Short mmCIF file of C-alpha atoms in Angstrom, two decimals:
data_model
loop_
_atom_site.label_atom_id
_atom_site.label_comp_id
_atom_site.label_asym_id
_atom_site.label_seq_id
_atom_site.Cartn_x
_atom_site.Cartn_y
_atom_site.Cartn_z
CA UNK E 1 -12.05 12.33 -40.00
CA UNK E 2 -15.10 13.27 -37.62
CA UNK E 3 -15.01 10.27 -35.78
CA UNK E 4 -11.40 10.47 -35.04
CA UNK E 5 -11.89 14.18 -34.01
CA UNK E 6 -14.72 13.22 -31.58
CA UNK E 7 -12.57 10.57 -30.13
CA UNK E 8 -9.69 12.88 -29.48
CA UNK E 9 -12.16 15.23 -27.86
CA UNK E 10 -13.56 12.39 -25.69
CA UNK E 11 -10.20 11.38 -24.55
CA UNK E 12 -9.03 15.11 -23.78
CA UNK E 13 -11.93 15.39 -21.40
CA UNK E 14 -10.75 12.52 -19.29
CA UNK E 15 -8.98 13.21 -16.05
CA UNK E 16 -5.64 11.84 -15.59
CA UNK E 17 -5.51 9.66 -12.57
CA UNK E 18 -2.79 7.83 -10.66
CA UNK E 19 -4.06 4.66 -8.81
CA UNK E 20 -2.75 4.05 -5.18
CA UNK E 21 -3.05 0.37 -3.96
CA UNK E 22 -3.40 0.02 -0.09
CA UNK E 23 -1.32 -2.47 1.95
CA UNK E 24 -1.74 -4.33 5.29
CA UNK E 25 -3.79 -2.75 7.92
CA UNK E 26 -6.63 -1.32 5.92
CA UNK E 27 -9.35 -3.86 6.41
CA UNK E 28 -10.55 -3.09 10.04
CA UNK E 29 -13.78 -3.42 11.81
CA UNK E 30 -15.43 -0.61 9.66
CA UNK E 31 -14.64 -2.46 6.64
CA UNK E 32 -16.24 -5.87 7.45
CA UNK E 33 -18.62 -6.64 4.75
CA UNK E 34 -16.84 -4.40 2.25
CA UNK E 35 -16.80 -7.13 -0.64
CA UNK E 36 -20.37 -8.02 -0.21
CA UNK E 37 -21.56 -4.37 0.11
CA UNK E 38 -19.65 -3.16 -2.96
CA UNK E 39 -18.78 -6.11 -5.02
CA UNK E 40 -21.39 -8.70 -4.68
CA UNK E 41 -21.61 -8.93 -8.48
CA UNK E 42 -18.01 -9.95 -8.96
CA UNK E 43 -18.95 -13.58 -8.19
CA UNK E 44 -16.51 -15.24 -10.68
CA UNK E 45 -13.52 -13.19 -9.38
CA UNK E 46 -14.19 -13.90 -5.74
CA UNK E 47 -15.14 -17.63 -6.17
CA UNK E 48 -11.69 -17.92 -7.88
CA UNK E 49 -9.81 -16.58 -4.99
CA UNK E 50 -12.01 -18.83 -2.57
CA UNK E 51 -11.31 -21.91 -4.67
CA UNK E 52 -7.56 -21.18 -4.53
CA UNK E 53 -7.63 -20.70 -0.68
CA UNK E 54 -9.62 -23.73 -0.14
CA UNK E 55 -7.12 -25.73 -1.97
CA UNK E 56 -4.50 -24.28 0.43
CA UNK E 57 -6.91 -25.27 3.45
CA UNK E 58 -7.67 -21.70 4.08
CA UNK E 59 -11.02 -19.86 4.90
CA UNK E 60 -12.61 -18.44 1.88
CA UNK E 61 -12.60 -14.70 1.75
CA UNK E 62 -16.32 -14.55 1.13
CA UNK E 63 -16.63 -16.12 4.58
CA UNK E 64 -14.10 -13.96 6.34
CA UNK E 65 -15.87 -10.73 4.73
CA UNK E 66 -19.31 -12.03 5.92
CA UNK E 67 -18.39 -13.03 9.54
CA UNK E 68 -20.75 -11.46 12.00
CA UNK E 69 -18.10 -9.91 14.11
CA UNK E 70 -14.63 -8.50 13.21
CA UNK E 71 -11.65 -10.45 14.71
CA UNK E 72 -8.45 -8.66 15.06
CA UNK E 73 -6.62 -11.96 15.36
CA UNK E 74 -8.44 -13.62 12.48
CA UNK E 75 -8.80 -10.80 10.00
CA UNK E 76 -5.31 -9.10 10.39
CA UNK E 77 -3.59 -12.41 10.04
CA UNK E 78 -1.23 -12.27 7.10
CA UNK E 79 -2.69 -15.21 5.35
CA UNK E 80 -6.19 -13.57 5.42
CA UNK E 81 -5.58 -10.04 5.37
CA UNK E 82 -3.43 -10.25 2.17
CA UNK E 83 -5.96 -11.95 0.16
CA UNK E 84 -9.06 -10.03 1.54
CA UNK E 85 -7.41 -6.66 0.81
CA UNK E 86 -6.17 -7.62 -2.53
CA UNK E 87 -9.75 -8.84 -3.50
CA UNK E 88 -11.31 -5.52 -2.20
CA UNK E 89 -8.89 -3.21 -3.94
CA UNK E 90 -8.60 -5.00 -7.10
CA UNK E 91 -12.42 -5.04 -7.37
CA UNK E 92 -12.43 -1.23 -6.54
CA UNK E 93 -9.95 -0.76 -9.62
CA UNK E 94 -12.39 -2.59 -11.75
CA UNK E 95 -15.12 -0.13 -10.53
CA UNK E 96 -13.28 3.01 -11.77
CA UNK E 97 -15.10 4.96 -14.44
CA UNK E 98 -12.94 4.97 -17.35
CA UNK E 99 -15.45 7.24 -19.21
CA UNK E 100 -14.15 9.80 -16.73
CA UNK E 101 -10.54 8.77 -15.61
CA UNK E 102 -7.58 7.74 -17.65
CA UNK E 103 -5.41 5.67 -15.32
CA UNK E 104 -1.81 6.69 -16.24
CA UNK E 105 0.27 5.00 -13.56
CA UNK E 106 -0.18 2.71 -10.71
CA UNK E 107 1.76 2.42 -7.31
CA UNK E 108 1.13 1.09 -3.90
CA UNK E 109 2.06 0.88 -0.21
CA UNK E 110 4.25 -2.08 0.95
CA UNK E 111 1.89 -5.16 0.25
CA UNK E 112 -0.06 -2.60 -2.08
CA UNK E 113 2.96 -3.25 -4.49
CA UNK E 114 1.60 -6.84 -5.05
CA UNK E 115 -1.79 -5.34 -5.85
CA UNK E 116 -0.28 -2.80 -7.97
CA UNK E 117 1.46 -5.43 -10.01
CA UNK E 118 -2.08 -7.01 -10.43
CA UNK E 119 -3.88 -3.64 -11.35
CA UNK E 120 -1.10 -3.07 -13.97
CA UNK E 121 -1.39 -6.44 -15.48
CA UNK E 122 2.17 -7.48 -14.54
CA UNK E 123 0.73 -10.70 -13.06
CA UNK E 124 -0.75 -13.41 -15.18
CA UNK E 125 -4.24 -14.55 -14.71
CA UNK E 126 -4.53 -16.40 -11.39
CA UNK E 127 -0.77 -15.33 -10.74
CA UNK E 128 -1.88 -12.37 -8.65
CA UNK E 129 -3.78 -14.57 -6.06
CA UNK E 130 -1.15 -17.19 -6.00
CA UNK E 131 1.73 -14.45 -5.21
CA UNK E 132 -0.37 -12.40 -2.82
CA UNK E 133 -1.64 -15.45 -0.97
CA UNK E 134 1.77 -17.03 -0.96
CA UNK E 135 3.44 -14.08 0.47
CA UNK E 136 0.82 -13.36 2.98
CA UNK E 137 1.17 -16.88 4.34
CA UNK E 138 4.75 -17.01 4.63
CA UNK E 139 4.46 -16.48 8.51
CA UNK E 140 1.36 -18.39 9.45
CA UNK E 141 3.35 -20.30 12.09
CA UNK E 142 4.81 -17.22 13.66
CA UNK E 143 5.80 -13.66 12.89
CA UNK E 144 9.43 -12.62 12.18
CA UNK E 145 9.83 -9.49 14.25
CA UNK E 146 7.22 -6.61 14.24
CA UNK E 147 6.73 -3.06 13.15
CA UNK E 148 6.41 0.22 14.93
CA UNK E 149 5.11 3.72 13.57
CA UNK E 150 6.27 7.24 14.58
CA UNK E 151 5.46 10.54 13.20
CA UNK E 152 8.05 13.20 11.99
CA UNK E 153 5.57 15.91 11.28
CA UNK E 154 4.12 18.64 13.40
CA UNK E 155 0.51 19.31 13.95
CA UNK E 156 0.25 21.30 10.64
CA UNK E 157 1.58 18.22 8.75
CA UNK E 158 4.90 19.99 7.83
CA UNK E 159 8.01 17.66 8.19
CA UNK E 160 10.03 18.35 11.38
CA UNK E 161 13.56 17.76 10.12
CA UNK E 162 15.16 18.09 13.66
CA UNK E 163 12.67 15.47 14.93
CA UNK E 164 13.60 13.23 11.98
CA UNK E 165 17.17 13.48 12.56
CA UNK E 166 16.91 12.68 16.27
CA UNK E 167 14.68 9.69 15.66
CA UNK E 168 17.28 8.33 13.26
CA UNK E 169 19.92 9.08 15.90
CA UNK E 170 18.05 7.26 18.30
CA UNK E 171 17.62 4.34 15.95
CA UNK E 172 21.41 4.11 15.62
CA UNK E 173 21.76 4.10 19.43
CA UNK E 174 19.27 1.17 19.92
CA UNK E 175 21.10 -0.86 17.43
CA UNK E 176 24.30 -0.32 19.52
CA UNK E 177 22.49 -2.34 22.28
CA UNK E 178 22.92 -5.97 22.88
CA UNK E 179 20.40 -8.00 20.89
CA UNK E 180 18.66 -5.26 19.39
CA UNK E 181 18.06 -5.06 15.48
CA UNK E 182 15.70 -2.39 14.23
CA UNK E 183 15.50 -0.95 10.72
CA UNK E 184 13.69 1.65 8.77
CA UNK E 185 10.95 -0.27 7.11
CA UNK E 186 8.73 2.31 5.31
CA UNK E 187 8.78 5.86 4.56
CA UNK E 188 5.05 6.75 4.96
CA UNK E 189 4.53 10.40 4.15
CA UNK E 190 4.66 12.17 7.66
CA UNK E 191 5.74 8.82 9.38
CA UNK E 192 8.45 6.39 9.74
CA UNK E 193 7.81 2.67 10.09
CA UNK E 194 10.35 0.61 11.80
CA UNK E 195 10.90 -3.17 11.48
CA UNK E 196 12.84 -5.09 13.99
CA UNK E 197 12.99 -7.94 16.48
CA UNK E 198 11.30 -7.86 19.86
CA UNK E 199 14.10 -6.41 21.92
CA UNK E 200 15.05 -3.74 19.37
CA UNK E 201 11.39 -2.45 19.01
CA UNK E 202 10.97 -2.47 22.83
CA UNK E 203 14.19 -0.40 23.24
CA UNK E 204 13.20 2.01 20.47
CA UNK E 205 9.61 2.45 22.06
CA UNK E 206 11.07 3.10 25.40
CA UNK E 207 13.42 5.85 24.00
CA UNK E 208 10.88 7.64 21.58
CA UNK E 209 8.94 10.51 23.37
CA UNK E 210 5.13 9.81 23.43
CA UNK E 211 3.23 12.04 20.93
CA UNK E 212 -0.54 12.52 21.10
CA UNK E 213 -0.84 9.64 23.62
CA UNK E 214 -0.72 7.29 20.58
CA UNK E 215 2.80 7.05 19.45
CA UNK E 216 5.24 5.22 19.12
CA UNK E 217 2.62 2.72 17.96
CA UNK E 218 3.06 -1.03 17.60
CA UNK E 219 1.22 -2.60 14.53
CA UNK E 220 -0.65 -5.53 15.53
CA UNK E 221 0.19 -8.69 13.63
CA UNK E 222 2.78 -7.01 11.42
CA UNK E 223 6.15 -8.53 10.80
CA UNK E 224 9.43 -6.91 10.23
CA UNK E 225 8.56 -6.27 6.53
CA UNK E 226 11.20 -4.52 4.24
CA UNK E 227 14.06 -5.29 6.48
CA UNK E 228 16.84 -7.82 6.34
CA UNK E 229 15.11 -9.82 8.88
CA UNK E 230 12.97 -11.15 6.11
CA UNK E 231 15.80 -12.58 4.00
CA UNK E 232 14.49 -16.11 4.61
CA UNK E 233 11.00 -15.20 3.33
CA UNK E 234 12.68 -13.90 0.21
CA UNK E 235 14.70 -16.93 -0.18
CA UNK E 236 11.51 -19.06 0.39
CA UNK E 237 9.58 -16.92 -2.17
CA UNK E 238 11.96 -17.31 -4.88
CA UNK E 239 11.83 -21.16 -4.37
CA UNK E 240 8.02 -21.12 -4.36
CA UNK E 241 6.96 -18.52 -6.97
CA UNK E 242 7.83 -18.83 -10.55
CA UNK E 243 8.97 -16.06 -13.14
CA UNK E 244 6.18 -17.36 -15.25
CA UNK E 245 3.62 -15.59 -13.12
CA UNK E 246 4.84 -12.32 -14.51
CA UNK E 247 4.07 -10.13 -17.39
CA UNK E 248 5.30 -7.08 -18.82
CA UNK E 249 2.82 -4.30 -17.27
CA UNK E 250 0.22 -2.78 -19.54
CA UNK E 251 0.44 0.39 -17.26
CA UNK E 252 3.44 2.34 -15.71
CA UNK E 253 4.34 0.99 -12.33
CA UNK E 254 6.07 3.10 -9.79
CA UNK E 255 7.94 0.84 -7.12
CA UNK E 256 9.04 1.46 -3.54
CA UNK E 257 12.30 2.92 -4.74
CA UNK E 258 10.53 5.62 -6.96
CA UNK E 259 11.63 3.60 -10.15
CA UNK E 260 9.15 3.44 -12.99
CA UNK E 261 8.42 0.05 -14.71
CA UNK E 262 7.28 1.03 -18.28
CA UNK E 263 5.16 -1.19 -20.52
CA UNK E 264 7.36 -2.43 -23.55
CA UNK E 265 10.84 -1.83 -21.72
CA UNK E 266 10.26 -3.76 -18.55
CA UNK E 267 12.57 -6.78 -17.97
CA UNK E 268 10.40 -9.51 -16.37
CA UNK E 269 13.37 -11.06 -14.82
CA UNK E 270 14.35 -7.68 -13.19
CA UNK E 271 10.65 -7.27 -12.01
CA UNK E 272 10.55 -10.73 -10.53
CA UNK E 273 13.69 -10.08 -8.74
CA UNK E 274 12.66 -6.71 -7.35
CA UNK E 275 9.37 -8.00 -6.21
CA UNK E 276 10.85 -10.96 -4.22
CA UNK E 277 14.12 -9.72 -3.12
CA UNK E 278 14.74 -5.88 -2.91
CA UNK E 279 11.34 -4.78 -1.66
CA UNK E 280 11.14 -7.70 0.76
CA UNK E 281 14.14 -6.82 2.50
CA UNK E 282 14.97 -3.12 1.76
CA UNK E 283 12.99 -0.03 2.94
CA UNK E 284 9.89 0.74 0.99
CA UNK E 285 9.87 4.44 0.18
CA UNK E 286 6.15 5.14 -0.48
CA UNK E 287 6.95 8.69 0.00
CA UNK E 288 9.16 8.70 -2.92
CA UNK E 289 6.62 6.78 -5.10
CA UNK E 290 4.12 9.57 -4.45
CA UNK E 291 6.72 12.31 -5.38
CA UNK E 292 7.35 10.47 -8.74
CA UNK E 293 3.59 10.00 -9.48
CA UNK E 294 2.84 13.72 -9.09
CA UNK E 295 5.81 14.91 -10.68
CA UNK E 296 6.22 12.54 -13.60
CA UNK E 297 2.50 12.20 -14.49
CA UNK E 298 0.80 15.46 -13.26
CA UNK E 299 -2.41 13.60 -12.35
CA UNK E 300 -5.82 15.56 -12.16
CA UNK E 301 -6.58 12.98 -9.35
CA UNK E 302 -4.99 10.36 -7.00
CA UNK E 303 -7.45 7.67 -6.67
CA UNK E 304 -6.68 5.38 -3.52
CA UNK E 305 -8.34 2.00 -3.73
CA UNK E 306 -10.31 0.67 -0.78
CA UNK E 307 -10.74 -0.98 1.68
CA UNK E 308 -10.27 1.52 4.22
CA UNK E 309 -9.06 5.21 3.93
CA UNK E 310 -5.88 5.32 6.12
CA UNK E 311 -3.56 6.16 3.18
CA UNK E 312 -5.17 9.54 2.61
CA UNK E 313 -3.20 11.29 5.20
CA UNK E 314 0.23 9.97 4.17
CA UNK E 315 -0.37 11.03 0.62
CA UNK E 316 -1.47 14.40 1.61
CA UNK E 317 1.68 14.83 3.78
CA UNK E 318 3.71 14.03 0.69
CA UNK E 319 1.82 16.72 -1.38
CA UNK E 320 2.53 19.22 1.50
CA UNK E 321 6.23 18.36 1.54
CA UNK E 322 6.53 19.09 -2.08
CA UNK E 323 4.10 22.17 -2.07
CA UNK E 324 1.93 20.55 -4.58
CA UNK E 325 -0.99 22.61 -5.74
CA UNK E 326 0.33 25.20 -3.45
CA UNK E 327 -0.57 23.05 -0.38
CA UNK E 328 1.66 24.02 2.63
CA UNK E 329 -0.32 22.64 5.57
CA UNK E 330 -3.05 20.28 6.85
CA UNK E 331 -5.42 23.22 6.76
CA UNK E 332 -4.68 23.98 3.14
CA UNK E 333 -5.31 20.38 2.26
CA UNK E 334 -8.70 20.05 4.18
CA UNK E 335 -9.77 23.32 2.35
CA UNK E 336 -8.69 21.87 -1.01
CA UNK E 337 -10.43 18.55 -0.48
CA UNK E 338 -13.71 20.52 0.37
CA UNK E 339 -13.45 22.67 -2.70
CA UNK E 340 -12.11 20.30 -5.21
CA UNK E 341 -10.93 17.16 -3.96
CA UNK E 342 -7.47 15.89 -5.33
CA UNK E 343 -7.26 12.74 -3.54
CA UNK E 344 -10.15 10.44 -4.09
CA UNK E 345 -10.29 7.49 -1.37
CA UNK E 346 -12.71 4.78 -2.50
CA UNK E 347 -13.10 3.84 1.09
CA UNK E 348 -14.83 7.36 1.97
CA UNK E 349 -18.40 7.10 0.77
CA UNK E 350 -18.73 10.76 -0.70
CA UNK E 351 -15.32 10.42 -2.61
CA UNK E 352 -16.20 6.83 -3.89
CA UNK E 353 -19.21 8.32 -5.63
CA UNK E 354 -16.83 10.65 -7.60
CA UNK E 355 -14.74 7.70 -8.87
CA UNK E 356 -17.58 5.16 -9.98
#
């Protein structure tokens, strides 16, 4: 009786956490050496990835991480970035202090869905690196289309409905032009990411007003992910990747439609189909995934795995949209983070300390 009571008390003291897995574009110049700095002890895990990549005649991630200088062309290439980001993120997840945090659900942004599958135990043993490396290497010989990002929020991080409506109208206008093909790719907090062919993205870039001298911004080395342009990639993935790579998850998974894949009730065939078809060719609604995470699981913390910390702003903008914790502006969020951070980004040193 006493032991059971003590165990219950220990569990109740834990903070409920939803883990968020990062996607492409999170291993940048500042992250060079991330694996060695924080996860030099995970030798077997890294060696397994390196061995798999050497069998594919690809550079080991340990060598990529140890390069003297960061190379945009090398480190952002899909066949390198995917495996490198997976190794960093999965290792970060393994480092979470489970005496303090009870992980109640997992989600991710774009490629982060594949990492979320691994974190939640939905990919078998070496299945994670096989799936992630295969999907990341699909366009080694040439990208299909590209991506462009544009804000639909004002300076206080509140969504500007008029701007969003206008941007969608401009998107429709561009698609009426000859040889132009552009789609919504990712709903990313206060931003929309578009995927399309070269002509379509150029036409959209020309019509969108410049904001903060940065946007519209083309994403370097990114293909037209989550659009019909990647149907050929989906077809190849179905041929190359087996259903046998998948498990029923051990943790709830929130996907890019906001659906929850529960342990004990997930159909592996459906999970396989969603992963290699739906989320490859249809928009990824990261904003919806965050909404479901906070409303369904009411976490004490949101833990964003490294590398990098670029997802923090998008997640905060989702919280503001739903007035979560009473947050209604960027100023509110910054004050909240200073006082009692709700979002813990493992790519930020002071927040990382609170997770380990």
